[in-house]
Coordinates of N, CA and C in Angstrom, one line a residue:
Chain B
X19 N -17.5 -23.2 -124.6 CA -17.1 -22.9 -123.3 C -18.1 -23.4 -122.2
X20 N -17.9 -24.4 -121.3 CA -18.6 -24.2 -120.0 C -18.8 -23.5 -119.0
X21 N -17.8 -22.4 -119.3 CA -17.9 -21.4 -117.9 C -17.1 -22.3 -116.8
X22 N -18.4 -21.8 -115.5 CA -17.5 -22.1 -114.0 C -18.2 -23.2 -113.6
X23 N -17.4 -24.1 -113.8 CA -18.3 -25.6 -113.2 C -18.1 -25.8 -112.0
X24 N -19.1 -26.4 -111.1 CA -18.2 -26.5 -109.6 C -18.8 -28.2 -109.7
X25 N -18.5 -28.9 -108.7 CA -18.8 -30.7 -108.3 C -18.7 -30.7 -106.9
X26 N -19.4 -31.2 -106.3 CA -20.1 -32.0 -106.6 C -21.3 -30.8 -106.2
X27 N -22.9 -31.2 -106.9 CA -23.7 -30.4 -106.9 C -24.4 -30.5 -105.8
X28 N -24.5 -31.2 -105.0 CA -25.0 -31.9 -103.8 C -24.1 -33.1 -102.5
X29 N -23.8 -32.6 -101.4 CA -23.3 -33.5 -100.8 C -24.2 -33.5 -99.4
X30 N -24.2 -34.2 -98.9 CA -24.7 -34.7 -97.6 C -23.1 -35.1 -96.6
X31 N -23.0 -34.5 -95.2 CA -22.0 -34.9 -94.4 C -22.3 -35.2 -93.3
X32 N -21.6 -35.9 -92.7 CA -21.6 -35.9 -91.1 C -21.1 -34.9 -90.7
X33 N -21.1 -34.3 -88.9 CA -20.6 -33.5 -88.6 C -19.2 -34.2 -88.1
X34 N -18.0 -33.3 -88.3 CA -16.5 -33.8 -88.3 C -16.1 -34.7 -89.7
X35 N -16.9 -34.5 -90.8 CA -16.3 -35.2 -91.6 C -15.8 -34.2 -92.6
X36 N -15.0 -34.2 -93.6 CA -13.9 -33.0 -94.2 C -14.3 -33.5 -96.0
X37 N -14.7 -32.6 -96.9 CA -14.7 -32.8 -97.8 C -13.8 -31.6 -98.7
X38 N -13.8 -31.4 -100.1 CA -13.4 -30.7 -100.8 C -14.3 -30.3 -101.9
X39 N -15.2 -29.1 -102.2 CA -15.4 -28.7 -103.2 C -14.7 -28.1 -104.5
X40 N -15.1 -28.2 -105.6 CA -14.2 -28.3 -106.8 C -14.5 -27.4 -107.4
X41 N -13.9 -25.9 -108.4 CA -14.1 -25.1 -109.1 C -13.1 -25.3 -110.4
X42 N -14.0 -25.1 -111.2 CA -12.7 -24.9 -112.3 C -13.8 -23.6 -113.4
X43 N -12.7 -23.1 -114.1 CA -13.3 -22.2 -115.1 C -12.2 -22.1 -116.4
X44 N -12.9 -22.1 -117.5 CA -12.4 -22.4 -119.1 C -12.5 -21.0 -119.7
X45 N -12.3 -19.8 -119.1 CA -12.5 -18.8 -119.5 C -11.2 -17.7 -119.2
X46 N -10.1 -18.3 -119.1 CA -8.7 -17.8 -118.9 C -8.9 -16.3 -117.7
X47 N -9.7 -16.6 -116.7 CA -10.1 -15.4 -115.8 C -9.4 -15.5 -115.1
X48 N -8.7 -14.2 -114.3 CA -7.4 -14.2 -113.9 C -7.9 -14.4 -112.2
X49 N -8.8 -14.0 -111.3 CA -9.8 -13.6 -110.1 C -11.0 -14.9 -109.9
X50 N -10.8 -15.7 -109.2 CA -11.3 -16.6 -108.5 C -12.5 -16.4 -107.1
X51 N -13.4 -16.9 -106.6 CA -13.9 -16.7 -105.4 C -14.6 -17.7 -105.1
X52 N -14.6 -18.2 -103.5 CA -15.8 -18.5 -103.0 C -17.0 -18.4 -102.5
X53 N -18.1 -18.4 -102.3 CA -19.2 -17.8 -101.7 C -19.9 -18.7 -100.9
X54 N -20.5 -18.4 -99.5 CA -21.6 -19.2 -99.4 C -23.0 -18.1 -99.4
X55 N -24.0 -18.9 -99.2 CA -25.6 -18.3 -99.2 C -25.7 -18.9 -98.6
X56 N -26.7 -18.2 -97.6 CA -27.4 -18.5 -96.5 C -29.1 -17.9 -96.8
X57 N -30.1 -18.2 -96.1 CA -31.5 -17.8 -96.4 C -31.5 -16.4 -95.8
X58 N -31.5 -15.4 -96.8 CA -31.9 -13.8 -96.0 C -30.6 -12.9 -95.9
X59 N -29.6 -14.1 -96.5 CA -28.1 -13.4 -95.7 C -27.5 -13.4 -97.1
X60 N -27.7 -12.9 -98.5 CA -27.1 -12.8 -100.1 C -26.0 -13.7 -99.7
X61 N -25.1 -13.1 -100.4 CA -23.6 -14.5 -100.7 C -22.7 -13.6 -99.6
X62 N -21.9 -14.4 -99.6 CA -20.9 -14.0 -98.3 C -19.3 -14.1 -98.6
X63 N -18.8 -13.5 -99.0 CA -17.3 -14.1 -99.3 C -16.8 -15.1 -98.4
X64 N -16.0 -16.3 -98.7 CA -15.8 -16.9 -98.1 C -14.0 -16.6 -98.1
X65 N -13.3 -17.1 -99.3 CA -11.8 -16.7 -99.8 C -11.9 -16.6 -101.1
X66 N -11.0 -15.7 -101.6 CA -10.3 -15.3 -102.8 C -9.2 -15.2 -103.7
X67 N -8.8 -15.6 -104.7 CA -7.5 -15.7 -105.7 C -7.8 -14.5 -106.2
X68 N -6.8 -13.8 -106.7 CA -7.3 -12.7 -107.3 C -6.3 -13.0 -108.6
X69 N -5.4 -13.7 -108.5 CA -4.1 -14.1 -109.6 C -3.9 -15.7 -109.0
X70 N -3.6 -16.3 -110.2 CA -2.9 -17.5 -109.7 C -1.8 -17.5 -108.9
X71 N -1.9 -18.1 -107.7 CA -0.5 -18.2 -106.5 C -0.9 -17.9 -105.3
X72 N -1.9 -16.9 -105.2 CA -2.1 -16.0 -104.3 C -3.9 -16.4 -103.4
X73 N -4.1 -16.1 -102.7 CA -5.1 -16.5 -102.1 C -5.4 -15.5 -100.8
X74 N -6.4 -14.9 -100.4 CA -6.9 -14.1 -99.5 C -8.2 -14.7 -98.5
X75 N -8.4 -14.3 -97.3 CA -9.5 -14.3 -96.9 C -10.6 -13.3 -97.2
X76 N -11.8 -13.7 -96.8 CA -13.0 -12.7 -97.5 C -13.7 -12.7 -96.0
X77 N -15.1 -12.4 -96.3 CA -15.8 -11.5 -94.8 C -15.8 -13.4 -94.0
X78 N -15.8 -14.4 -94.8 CA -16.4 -15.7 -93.4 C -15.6 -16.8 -93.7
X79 N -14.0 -16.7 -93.4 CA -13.1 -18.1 -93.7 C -12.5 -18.6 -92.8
X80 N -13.6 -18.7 -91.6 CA -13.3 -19.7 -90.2 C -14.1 -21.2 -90.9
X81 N -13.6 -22.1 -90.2 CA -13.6 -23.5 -91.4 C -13.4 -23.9 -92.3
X82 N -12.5 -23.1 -93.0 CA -12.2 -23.3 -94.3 C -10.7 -23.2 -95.0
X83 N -10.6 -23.5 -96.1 CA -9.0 -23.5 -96.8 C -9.6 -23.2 -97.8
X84 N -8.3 -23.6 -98.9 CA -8.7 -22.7 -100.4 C -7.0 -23.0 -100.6
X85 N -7.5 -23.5 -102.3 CA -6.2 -24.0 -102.8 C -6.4 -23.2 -104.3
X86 N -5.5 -22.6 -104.9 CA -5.9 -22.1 -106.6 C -4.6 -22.9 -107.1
X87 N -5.3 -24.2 -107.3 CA -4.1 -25.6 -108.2 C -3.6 -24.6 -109.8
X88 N -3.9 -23.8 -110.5 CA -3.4 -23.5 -111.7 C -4.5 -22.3 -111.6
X89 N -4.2 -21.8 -112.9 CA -5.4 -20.5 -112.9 C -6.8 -21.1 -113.5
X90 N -7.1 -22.3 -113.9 CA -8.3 -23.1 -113.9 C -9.4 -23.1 -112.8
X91 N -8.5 -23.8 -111.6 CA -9.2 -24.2 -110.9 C -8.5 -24.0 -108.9
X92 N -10.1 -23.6 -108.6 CA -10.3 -23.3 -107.3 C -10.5 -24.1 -106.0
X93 N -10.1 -24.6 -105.2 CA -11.0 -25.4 -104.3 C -11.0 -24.8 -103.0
X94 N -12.3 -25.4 -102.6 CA -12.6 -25.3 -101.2 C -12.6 -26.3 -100.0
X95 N -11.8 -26.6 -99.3 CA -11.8 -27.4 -98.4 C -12.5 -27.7 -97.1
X96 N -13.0 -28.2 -96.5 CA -13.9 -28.0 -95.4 C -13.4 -29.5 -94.4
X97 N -12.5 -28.9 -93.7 CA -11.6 -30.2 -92.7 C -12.5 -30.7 -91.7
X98 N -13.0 -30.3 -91.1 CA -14.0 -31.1 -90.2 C -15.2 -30.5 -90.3
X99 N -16.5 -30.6 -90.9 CA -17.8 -29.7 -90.7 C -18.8 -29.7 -89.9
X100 N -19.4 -29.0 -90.0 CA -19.7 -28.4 -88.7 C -21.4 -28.2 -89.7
X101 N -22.3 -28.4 -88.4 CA -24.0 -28.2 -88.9 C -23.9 -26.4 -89.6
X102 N -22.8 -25.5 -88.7 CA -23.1 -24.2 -89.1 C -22.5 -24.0 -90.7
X103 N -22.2 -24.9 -91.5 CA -21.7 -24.6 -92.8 C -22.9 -25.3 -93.8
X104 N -23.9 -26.1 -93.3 CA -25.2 -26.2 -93.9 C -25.3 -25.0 -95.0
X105 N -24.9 -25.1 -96.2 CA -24.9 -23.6 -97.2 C -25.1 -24.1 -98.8
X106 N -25.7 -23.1 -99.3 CA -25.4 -23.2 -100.8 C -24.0 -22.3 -101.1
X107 N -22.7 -23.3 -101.9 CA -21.5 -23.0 -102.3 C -22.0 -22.7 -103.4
X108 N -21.4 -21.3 -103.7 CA -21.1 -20.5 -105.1 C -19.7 -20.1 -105.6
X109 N -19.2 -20.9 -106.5 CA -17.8 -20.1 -107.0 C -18.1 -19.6 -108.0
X110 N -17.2 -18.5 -108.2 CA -17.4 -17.2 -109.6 C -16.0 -16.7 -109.8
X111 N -15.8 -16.5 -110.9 CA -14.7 -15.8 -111.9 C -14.6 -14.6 -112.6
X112 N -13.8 -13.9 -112.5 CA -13.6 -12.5 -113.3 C -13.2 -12.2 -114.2
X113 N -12.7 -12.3 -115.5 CA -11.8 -11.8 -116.7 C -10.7 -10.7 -116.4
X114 N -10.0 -10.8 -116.8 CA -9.1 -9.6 -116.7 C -9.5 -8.8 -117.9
X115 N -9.9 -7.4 -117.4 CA -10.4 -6.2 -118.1 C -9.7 -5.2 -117.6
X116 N -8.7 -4.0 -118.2 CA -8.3 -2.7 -118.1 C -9.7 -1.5 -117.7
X117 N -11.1 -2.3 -117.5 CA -11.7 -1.6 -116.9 C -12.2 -1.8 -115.5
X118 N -12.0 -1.2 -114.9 CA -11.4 -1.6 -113.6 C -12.8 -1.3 -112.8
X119 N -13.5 -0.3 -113.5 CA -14.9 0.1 -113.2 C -16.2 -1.0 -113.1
X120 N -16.0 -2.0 -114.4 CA -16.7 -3.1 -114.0 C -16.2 -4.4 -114.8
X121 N -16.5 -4.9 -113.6 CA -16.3 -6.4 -114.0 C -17.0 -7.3 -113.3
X122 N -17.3 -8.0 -114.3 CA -18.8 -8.8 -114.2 C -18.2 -10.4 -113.6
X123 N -19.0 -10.7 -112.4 CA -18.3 -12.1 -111.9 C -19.7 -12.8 -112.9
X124 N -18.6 -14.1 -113.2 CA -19.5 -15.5 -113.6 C -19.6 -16.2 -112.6
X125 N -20.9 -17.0 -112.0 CA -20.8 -17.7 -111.1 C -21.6 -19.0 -111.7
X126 N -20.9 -20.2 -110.9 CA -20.9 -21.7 -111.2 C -22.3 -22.0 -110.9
X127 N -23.1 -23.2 -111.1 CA -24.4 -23.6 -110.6 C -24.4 -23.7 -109.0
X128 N -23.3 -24.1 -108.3 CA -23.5 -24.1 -106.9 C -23.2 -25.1 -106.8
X129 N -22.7 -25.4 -105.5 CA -23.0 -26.6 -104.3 C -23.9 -26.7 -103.3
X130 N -25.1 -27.4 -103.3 CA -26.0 -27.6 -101.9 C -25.3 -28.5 -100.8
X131 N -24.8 -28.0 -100.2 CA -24.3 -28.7 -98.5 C -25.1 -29.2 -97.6
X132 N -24.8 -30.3 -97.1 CA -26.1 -30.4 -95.9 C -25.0 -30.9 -94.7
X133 N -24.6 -30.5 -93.5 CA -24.0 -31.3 -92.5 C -24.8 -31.6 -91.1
X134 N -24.8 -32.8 -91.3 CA -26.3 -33.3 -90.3 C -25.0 -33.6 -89.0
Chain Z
X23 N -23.2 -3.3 -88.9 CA -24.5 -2.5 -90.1 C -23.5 -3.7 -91.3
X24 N -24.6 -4.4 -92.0 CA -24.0 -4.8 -93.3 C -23.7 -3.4 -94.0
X25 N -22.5 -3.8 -95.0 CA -22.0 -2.9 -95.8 C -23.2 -2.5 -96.7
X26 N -24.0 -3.4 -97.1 CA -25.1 -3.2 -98.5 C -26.5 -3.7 -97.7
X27 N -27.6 -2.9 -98.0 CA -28.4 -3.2 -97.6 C -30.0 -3.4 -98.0
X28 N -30.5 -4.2 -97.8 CA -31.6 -4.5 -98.8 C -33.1 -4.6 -97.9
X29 N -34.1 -4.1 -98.6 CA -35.3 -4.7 -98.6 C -35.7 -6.1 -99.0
X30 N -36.1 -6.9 -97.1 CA -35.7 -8.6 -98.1 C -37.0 -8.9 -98.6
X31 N -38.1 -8.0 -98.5 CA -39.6 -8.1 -99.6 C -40.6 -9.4 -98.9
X32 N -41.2 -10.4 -99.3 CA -41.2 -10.0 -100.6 C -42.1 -8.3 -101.2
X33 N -41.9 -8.2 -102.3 CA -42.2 -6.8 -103.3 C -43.4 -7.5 -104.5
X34 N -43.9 -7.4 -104.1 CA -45.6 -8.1 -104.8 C -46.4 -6.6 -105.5
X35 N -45.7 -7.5 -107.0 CA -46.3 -6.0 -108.3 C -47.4 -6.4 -109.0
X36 N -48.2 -6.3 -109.3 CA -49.1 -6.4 -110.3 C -48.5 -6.5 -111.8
X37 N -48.7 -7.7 -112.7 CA -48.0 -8.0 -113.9 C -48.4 -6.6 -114.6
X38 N -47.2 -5.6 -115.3 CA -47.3 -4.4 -115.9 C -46.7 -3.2 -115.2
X39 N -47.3 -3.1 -113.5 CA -46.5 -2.7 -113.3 C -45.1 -2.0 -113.1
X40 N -44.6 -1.0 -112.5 CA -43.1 -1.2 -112.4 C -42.9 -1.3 -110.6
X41 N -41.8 -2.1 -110.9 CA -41.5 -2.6 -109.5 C -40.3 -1.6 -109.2
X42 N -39.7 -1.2 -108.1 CA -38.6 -0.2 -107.8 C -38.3 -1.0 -106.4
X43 N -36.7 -1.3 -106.6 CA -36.3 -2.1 -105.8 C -35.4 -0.8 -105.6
X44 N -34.4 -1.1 -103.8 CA -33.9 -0.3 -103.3 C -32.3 -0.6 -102.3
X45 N -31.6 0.1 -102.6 CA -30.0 -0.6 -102.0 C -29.2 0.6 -101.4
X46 N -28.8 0.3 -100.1 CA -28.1 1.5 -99.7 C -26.7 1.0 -99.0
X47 N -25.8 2.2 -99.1 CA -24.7 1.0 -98.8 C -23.7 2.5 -97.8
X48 N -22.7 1.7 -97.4 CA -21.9 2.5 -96.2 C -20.8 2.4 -96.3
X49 N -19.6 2.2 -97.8 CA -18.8 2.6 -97.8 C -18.9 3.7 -99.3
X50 N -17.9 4.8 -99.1 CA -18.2 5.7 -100.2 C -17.1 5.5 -100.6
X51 N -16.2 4.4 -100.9 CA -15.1 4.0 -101.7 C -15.6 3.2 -102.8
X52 N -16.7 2.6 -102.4 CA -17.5 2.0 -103.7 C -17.5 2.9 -104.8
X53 N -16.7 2.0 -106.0 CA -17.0 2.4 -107.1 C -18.2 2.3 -108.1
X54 N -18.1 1.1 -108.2 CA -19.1 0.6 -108.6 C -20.2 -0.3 -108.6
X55 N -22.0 -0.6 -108.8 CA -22.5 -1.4 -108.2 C -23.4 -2.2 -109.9
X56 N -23.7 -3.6 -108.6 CA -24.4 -4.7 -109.6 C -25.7 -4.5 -109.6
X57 N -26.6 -5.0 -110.1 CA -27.7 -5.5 -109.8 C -27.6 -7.2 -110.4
X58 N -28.0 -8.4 -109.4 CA -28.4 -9.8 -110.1 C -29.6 -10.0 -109.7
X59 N -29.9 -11.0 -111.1 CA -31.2 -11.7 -110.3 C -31.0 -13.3 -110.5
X60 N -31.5 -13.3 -109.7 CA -30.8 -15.1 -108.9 C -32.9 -15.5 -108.6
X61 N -32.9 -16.9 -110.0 CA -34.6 -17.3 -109.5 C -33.9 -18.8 -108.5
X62 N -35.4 -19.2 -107.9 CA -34.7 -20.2 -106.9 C -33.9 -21.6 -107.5
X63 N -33.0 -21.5 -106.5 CA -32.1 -22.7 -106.9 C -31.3 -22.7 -108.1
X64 N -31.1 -21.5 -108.7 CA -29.9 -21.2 -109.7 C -29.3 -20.2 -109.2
X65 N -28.0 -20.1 -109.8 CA -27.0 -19.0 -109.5 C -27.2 -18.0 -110.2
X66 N -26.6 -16.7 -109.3 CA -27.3 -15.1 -109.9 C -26.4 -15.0 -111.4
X67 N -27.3 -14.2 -111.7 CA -26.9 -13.9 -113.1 C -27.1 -12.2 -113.5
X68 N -26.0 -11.3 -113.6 CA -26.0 -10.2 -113.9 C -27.0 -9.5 -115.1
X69 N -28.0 -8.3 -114.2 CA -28.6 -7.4 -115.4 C -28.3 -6.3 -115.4
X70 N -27.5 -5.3 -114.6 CA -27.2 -4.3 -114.8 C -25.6 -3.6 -113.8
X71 N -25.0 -3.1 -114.2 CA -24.0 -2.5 -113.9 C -23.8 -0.6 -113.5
X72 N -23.7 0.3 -113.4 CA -23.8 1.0 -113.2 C -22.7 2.2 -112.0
X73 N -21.7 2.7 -112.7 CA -20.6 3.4 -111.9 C -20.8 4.9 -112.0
X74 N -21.7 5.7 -112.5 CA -21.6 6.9 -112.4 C -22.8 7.7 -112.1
X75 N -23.2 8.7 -111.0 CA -24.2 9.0 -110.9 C -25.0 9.4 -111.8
X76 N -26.8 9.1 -111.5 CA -27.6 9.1 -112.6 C -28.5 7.8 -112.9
X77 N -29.1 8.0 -114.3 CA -29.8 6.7 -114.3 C -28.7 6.4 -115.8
X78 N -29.4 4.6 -115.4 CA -28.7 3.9 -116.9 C -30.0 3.1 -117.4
X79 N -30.4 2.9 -118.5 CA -31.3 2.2 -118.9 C -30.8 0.7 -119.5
X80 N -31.5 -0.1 -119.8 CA -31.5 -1.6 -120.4 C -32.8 -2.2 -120.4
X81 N -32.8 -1.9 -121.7 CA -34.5 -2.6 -122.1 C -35.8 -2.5 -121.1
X82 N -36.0 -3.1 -120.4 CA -37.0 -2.6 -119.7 C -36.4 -2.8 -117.7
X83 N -35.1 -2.7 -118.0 CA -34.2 -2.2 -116.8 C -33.8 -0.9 -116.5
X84 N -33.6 -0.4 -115.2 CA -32.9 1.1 -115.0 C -32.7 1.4 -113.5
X85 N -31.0 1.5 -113.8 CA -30.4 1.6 -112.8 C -30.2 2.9 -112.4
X86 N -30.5 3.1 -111.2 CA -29.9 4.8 -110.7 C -29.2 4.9 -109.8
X87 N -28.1 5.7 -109.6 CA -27.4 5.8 -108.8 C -26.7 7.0 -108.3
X88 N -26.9 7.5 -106.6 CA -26.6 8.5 -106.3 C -25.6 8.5 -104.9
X89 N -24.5 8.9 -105.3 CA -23.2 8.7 -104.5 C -23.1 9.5 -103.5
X90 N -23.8 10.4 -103.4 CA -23.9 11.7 -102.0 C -25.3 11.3 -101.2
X91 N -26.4 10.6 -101.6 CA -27.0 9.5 -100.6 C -26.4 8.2 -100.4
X92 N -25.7 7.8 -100.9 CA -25.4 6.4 -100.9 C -26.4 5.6 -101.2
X93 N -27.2 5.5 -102.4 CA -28.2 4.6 -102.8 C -28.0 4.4 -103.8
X94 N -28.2 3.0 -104.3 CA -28.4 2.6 -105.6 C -30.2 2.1 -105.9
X95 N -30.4 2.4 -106.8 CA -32.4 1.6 -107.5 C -32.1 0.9 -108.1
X96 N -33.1 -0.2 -108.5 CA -33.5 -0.6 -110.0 C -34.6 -0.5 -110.0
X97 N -35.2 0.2 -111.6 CA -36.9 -0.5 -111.7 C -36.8 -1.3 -113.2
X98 N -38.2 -2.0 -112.7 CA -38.3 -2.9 -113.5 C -39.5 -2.2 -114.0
X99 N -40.0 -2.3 -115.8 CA -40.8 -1.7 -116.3 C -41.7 -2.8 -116.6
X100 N -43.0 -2.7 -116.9 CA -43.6 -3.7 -117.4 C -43.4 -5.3 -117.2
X101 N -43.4 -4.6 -115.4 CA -42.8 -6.1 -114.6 C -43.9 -7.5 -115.2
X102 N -43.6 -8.5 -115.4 CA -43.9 -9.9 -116.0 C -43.6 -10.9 -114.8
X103 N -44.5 -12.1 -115.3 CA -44.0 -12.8 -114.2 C -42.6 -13.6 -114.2
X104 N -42.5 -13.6 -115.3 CA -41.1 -14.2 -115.4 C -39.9 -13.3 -114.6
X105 N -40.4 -12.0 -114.0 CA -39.2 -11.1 -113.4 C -39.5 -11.8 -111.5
X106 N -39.7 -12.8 -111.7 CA -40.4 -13.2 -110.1 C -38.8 -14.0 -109.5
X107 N -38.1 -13.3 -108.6 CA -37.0 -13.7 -108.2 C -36.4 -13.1 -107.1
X108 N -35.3 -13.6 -107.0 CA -34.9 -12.7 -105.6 C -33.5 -11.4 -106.2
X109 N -33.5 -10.2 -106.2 CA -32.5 -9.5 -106.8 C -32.0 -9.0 -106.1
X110 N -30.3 -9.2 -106.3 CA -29.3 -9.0 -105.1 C -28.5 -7.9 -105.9
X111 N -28.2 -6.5 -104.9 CA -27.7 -5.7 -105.1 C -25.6 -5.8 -104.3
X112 N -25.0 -5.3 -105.3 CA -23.8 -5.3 -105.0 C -22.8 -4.9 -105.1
X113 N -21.9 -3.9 -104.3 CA -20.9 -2.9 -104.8 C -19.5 -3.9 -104.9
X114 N -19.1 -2.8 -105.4 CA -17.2 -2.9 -105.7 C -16.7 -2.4 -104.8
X115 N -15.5 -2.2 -104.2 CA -14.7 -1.9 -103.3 C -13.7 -0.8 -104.8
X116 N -12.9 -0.1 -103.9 CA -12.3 0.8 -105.2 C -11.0 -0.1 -104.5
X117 N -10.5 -1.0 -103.8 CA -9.8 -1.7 -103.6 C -10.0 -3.3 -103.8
X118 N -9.4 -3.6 -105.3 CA -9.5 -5.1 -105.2 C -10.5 -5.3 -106.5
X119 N -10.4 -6.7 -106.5 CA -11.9 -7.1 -107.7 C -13.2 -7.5 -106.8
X120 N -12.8 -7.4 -105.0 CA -13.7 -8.1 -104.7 C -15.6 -7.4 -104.6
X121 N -16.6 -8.2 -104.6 CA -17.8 -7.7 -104.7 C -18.6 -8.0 -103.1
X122 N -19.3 -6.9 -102.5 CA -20.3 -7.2 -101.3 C -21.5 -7.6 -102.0
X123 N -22.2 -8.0 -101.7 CA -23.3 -8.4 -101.6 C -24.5 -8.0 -100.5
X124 N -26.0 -7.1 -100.9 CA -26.7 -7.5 -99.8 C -27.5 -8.5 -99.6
X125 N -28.1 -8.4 -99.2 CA -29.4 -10.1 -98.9 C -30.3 -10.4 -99.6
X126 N -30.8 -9.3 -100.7 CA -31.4 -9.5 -101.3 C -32.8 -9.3 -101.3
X127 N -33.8 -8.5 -102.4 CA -35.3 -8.4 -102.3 C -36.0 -9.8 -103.5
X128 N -36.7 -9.9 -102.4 CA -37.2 -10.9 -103.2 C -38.5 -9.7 -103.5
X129 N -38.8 -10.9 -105.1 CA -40.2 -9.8 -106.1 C -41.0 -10.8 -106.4
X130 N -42.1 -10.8 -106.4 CA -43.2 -11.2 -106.7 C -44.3 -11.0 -107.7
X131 N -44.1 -11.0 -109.3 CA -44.7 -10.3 -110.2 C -46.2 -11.0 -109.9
X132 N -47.3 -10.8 -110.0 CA -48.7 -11.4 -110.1 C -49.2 -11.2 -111.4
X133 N -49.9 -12.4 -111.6 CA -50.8 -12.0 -113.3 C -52.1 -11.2 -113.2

């Protein structure tokens, strides 16, 4: 198993230019998410799948989309960027567990963002 | 007020010591909370879990948790340098799978 892979690991943008970050996970986990990190500020919800089809906002999804193509895989969209999205991207996955008490997110190695 | 809230450190232990990190949070619908530890430039990775008041142990981990303060701990026993990272505390919502996050204490083990 690879877990939660995300791509690209590193991007550099201009500002107003629009890319797509990539998640996928091999672990039939039913709960999807985005994250960003900022320095001092932990992870931040960005949006969330919680099932395939479905898709939510989280605490910071001004600039952003979110597509859940199958229950694999997650993306993040970023239509025109902006210097304020300069972040490290984290996506992570849940398992479906009847224990509702805990469940452990898996998170991907990241995306380092730069929008100059 | 962030929902979770952290001492951002750094927390500079002497190797052996134990380090006691600290998290307090403002919703009491929280069921349950994380502890990660995330070293630089990799993604967090879960060491402890904990939903019921009290302490929980794991090897030279221990979580405590008290739902009528709203605080969660970890200490670390026979902190090493290899425990040198930033550890992010984080509850559950009793609505949803989603997780908060606070900002995180960064630790500093010394030899």
């Amino acid at each position: 198993n690879a877990g939660v892979t995300q791509t690209p690991k590193f991007q550099v943008l201009k500002t107003g230019q629009s890319m797509t970050l990539q998640c996928a996970q091999d672990m039939n986990h039913n709960s999807m998410y985005w994250y960003r990190q900022d320095p001092g500020m932990g992870l931040r919800l960005i949006y969330y799948s919680a099932s395939e089809g479905t898709t939510d906002k989280g605490e910071v999804p001004n600039g952003y989309n979110v597509s859940r193509l199958n229950k694999r895989e997650f993306s993040l969209r970023l239509e025109s960027a902006a210097p304020s999205q300069t972040s490290v991207y984290f996506c992570a996955s849940i398992p479906s567990s009847s224990r509702l008490t805990y469940n452990e997110q898996f998170f991907g190695p990241g995306t380092r963002l730069t929008v100059l | 007020q962030k929902e979770v809230e952290q001492n951002s450190g750094p927390l500079s232990v002497p190797e052996g010591a134990i380090a006691s990190l600290n998290c307090t949070y403002s919703d009491r619908g929280s069921q349950s909370f994380f502890w990660y530890r995330q070293y630089s430039g990799k993604s967090p990775e879960l060491i402890m879990f904990i939903y019921s008041n009290g302490d929980k142990e794991d090897g030279r981990f221990t979580a405590q948790l008290n739902k009528a303060s709203q605080y969660v701990s970890l200490l670390i026993r026979d902190s090493q340098p290899s425990d040198s990272a930033t550890y992010l505390c984080a509850q559950r919502m009793a609505a949803g799978n989603k997780l908060t996050f606070g900002g995180g204490t960064r630790v500093l083990v010394k030899p």
